[in-house]
Amino acid sequence: MAKYFAIIPAMLMATFPAIAPLNIMRLHSPASAILSAIIFNALIIIALIPLALRGVKFKPIRALAILQRNLLIYGLGGVIIPFVGIKAIDVLITGLHLV
């Protein structure tokens, strides 16, 4: 979801100024938005490989407790962390004048 809020408004804002309110992340430029999203994806894939290889241990817990735990960890983390990560990478890229 964060990738769409990063890339689409940055790419289309020059052509369609009406979508400016969708640019909630306020990324520097279309090039830095795309580069930030690509770098974030590469880093997150590398970070998740050990988790995938380790697998999931079975714990006899109630289904509601498992659902709440998974929603908290993966749902909240899966929505908030990409926004923060992409914005941080954009700030780093523009601060280093790479784009």
mmCIF file of C-alpha atoms in Angstrom:
data_model
loop_
_atom_site.group_PDB
_atom_site.id
_atom_site.type_symbol
_atom_site.label_atom_id
_atom_site.label_comp_id
_atom_site.label_asym_id
_atom_site.label_seq_id
_atom_site.Cartn_x
_atom_site.Cartn_y
_atom_site.Cartn_z
ATOM 1 C CA MET A 1 0.000 0.000 0.000
ATOM 2 C CA ALA A 2 2.811 2.423 0.868
ATOM 3 C CA LYS A 3 4.451 1.804 -2.493
ATOM 4 C CA TYR A 4 1.326 3.023 -4.258
ATOM 5 C CA PHE A 5 1.161 6.144 -2.081
ATOM 6 C CA ALA A 6 4.835 6.751 -2.846
ATOM 7 C CA ILE A 7 5.065 6.132 -6.570
ATOM 8 C CA ILE A 8 1.708 6.987 -8.160
ATOM 9 C CA PRO A 9 1.240 10.525 -6.774
ATOM 10 C CA ALA A 10 4.879 11.388 -7.417
ATOM 11 C CA MET A 11 4.659 10.248 -11.042
ATOM 12 C CA LEU A 12 1.309 11.767 -11.902
ATOM 13 C CA MET A 13 1.311 15.020 -9.936
ATOM 14 C CA ALA A 14 2.895 17.040 -12.751
ATOM 15 C CA THR A 15 0.254 15.848 -15.224
ATOM 16 C CA PHE A 16 -2.731 15.754 -12.852
ATOM 17 C CA PRO A 17 -2.309 18.387 -10.099
ATOM 18 C CA ALA A 18 -5.689 17.360 -8.633
ATOM 19 C CA ILE A 19 -4.109 14.254 -7.092
ATOM 20 C CA ALA A 20 -1.767 16.326 -4.922
ATOM 21 C CA PRO A 21 -3.740 15.413 -1.754
ATOM 22 C CA LEU A 22 -2.751 11.774 -2.342
ATOM 23 C CA ASN A 23 0.902 12.704 -1.867
ATOM 24 C CA ILE A 24 0.683 12.075 1.880
ATOM 25 C CA MET A 25 4.330 11.063 2.167
ATOM 26 C CA ARG A 26 5.636 14.330 0.627
ATOM 27 C CA LEU A 27 8.501 12.620 -1.154
ATOM 28 C CA HIS A 28 11.127 14.790 -2.828
ATOM 29 C CA SER A 29 10.662 13.883 -6.495
ATOM 30 C CA PRO A 30 9.276 11.116 -8.713
ATOM 31 C CA ALA A 31 12.777 9.681 -9.172
ATOM 32 C CA SER A 32 13.478 9.600 -5.443
ATOM 33 C CA ALA A 33 10.027 8.090 -4.769
ATOM 34 C CA ILE A 34 10.613 5.221 -7.184
ATOM 35 C CA LEU A 35 14.179 4.668 -6.018
ATOM 36 C CA SER A 36 13.093 4.708 -2.358
ATOM 37 C CA ALA A 37 10.351 2.143 -2.979
ATOM 38 C CA ILE A 38 12.730 -0.140 -4.899
ATOM 39 C CA ILE A 39 15.427 0.073 -2.222
ATOM 40 C CA PHE A 40 12.879 -0.563 0.539
ATOM 41 C CA ASN A 41 11.558 -3.642 -1.291
ATOM 42 C CA ALA A 42 15.072 -5.016 -1.756
ATOM 43 C CA LEU A 43 15.935 -4.483 1.911
ATOM 44 C CA ILE A 44 12.700 -5.957 3.238
ATOM 45 C CA ILE A 45 13.016 -9.070 1.076
ATOM 46 C CA ILE A 46 16.535 -9.661 2.394
ATOM 47 C CA ALA A 47 15.326 -9.078 5.962
ATOM 48 C CA LEU A 48 12.427 -11.529 5.624
ATOM 49 C CA ILE A 49 14.415 -14.451 4.176
ATOM 50 C CA PRO A 50 15.640 -15.685 7.604
ATOM 51 C CA LEU A 51 12.086 -15.488 8.955
ATOM 52 C CA ALA A 52 10.789 -17.565 6.048
ATOM 53 C CA LEU A 53 13.567 -20.144 6.400
ATOM 54 C CA ARG A 54 12.979 -20.494 10.126
ATOM 55 C CA GLY A 55 9.325 -21.278 9.629
ATOM 56 C CA VAL A 56 6.575 -21.097 12.215
ATOM 57 C CA LYS A 57 6.561 -23.120 15.402
ATOM 58 C CA PHE A 58 3.251 -24.622 16.391
ATOM 59 C CA LYS A 59 1.836 -23.370 19.661
ATOM 60 C CA PRO A 60 -1.481 -24.643 21.001
ATOM 61 C CA ILE A 61 -3.154 -21.252 21.437
ATOM 62 C CA ARG A 62 -6.763 -20.198 20.883
ATOM 63 C CA ALA A 63 -7.570 -19.021 17.373
ATOM 64 C CA LEU A 64 -8.654 -15.558 18.541
ATOM 65 C CA ALA A 65 -5.345 -15.016 20.353
ATOM 66 C CA ILE A 66 -3.387 -16.080 17.268
ATOM 67 C CA LEU A 67 -5.478 -13.804 15.040
ATOM 68 C CA GLN A 68 -4.982 -10.806 17.337
ATOM 69 C CA ARG A 69 -1.244 -11.410 17.587
ATOM 70 C CA ASN A 70 -0.819 -11.824 13.826
ATOM 71 C CA LEU A 71 -2.915 -8.738 13.060
ATOM 72 C CA LEU A 72 -0.864 -6.689 15.483
ATOM 73 C CA ILE A 73 2.525 -7.869 14.256
ATOM 74 C CA TYR A 74 1.968 -8.350 10.544
ATOM 75 C CA GLY A 75 -1.013 -6.078 9.907
ATOM 76 C CA LEU A 76 0.148 -3.015 11.786
ATOM 77 C CA GLY A 77 3.793 -3.621 10.930
ATOM 78 C CA GLY A 78 2.932 -4.284 7.312
ATOM 79 C CA VAL A 79 1.141 -0.953 6.987
ATOM 80 C CA ILE A 80 3.187 1.453 9.102
ATOM 81 C CA ILE A 81 6.752 0.196 8.602
ATOM 82 C CA PRO A 82 6.723 0.598 4.786
ATOM 83 C CA PHE A 83 5.569 4.235 5.058
ATOM 84 C CA VAL A 84 8.288 5.022 7.590
ATOM 85 C CA GLY A 85 10.935 3.049 5.690
ATOM 86 C CA ILE A 86 10.225 4.593 2.289
ATOM 87 C CA LYS A 87 10.143 8.106 3.750
ATOM 88 C CA ALA A 88 13.421 7.512 5.634
ATOM 89 C CA ILE A 89 15.125 6.225 2.490
ATOM 90 C CA ASP A 90 13.810 9.231 0.522
ATOM 91 C CA VAL A 91 15.210 11.623 3.130
ATOM 92 C CA LEU A 92 18.550 9.775 3.014
ATOM 93 C CA ILE A 93 18.668 9.782 -0.800
ATOM 94 C CA THR A 94 17.848 13.468 -1.090
ATOM 95 C CA GLY A 95 20.208 14.343 1.760
ATOM 96 C CA LEU A 96 23.068 12.589 -0.026
ATOM 97 C CA HIS A 97 22.021 14.272 -3.299
ATOM 98 C CA LEU A 98 21.799 10.944 -5.131
ATOM 99 C CA VAL A 99 18.699 11.998 -7.071
#
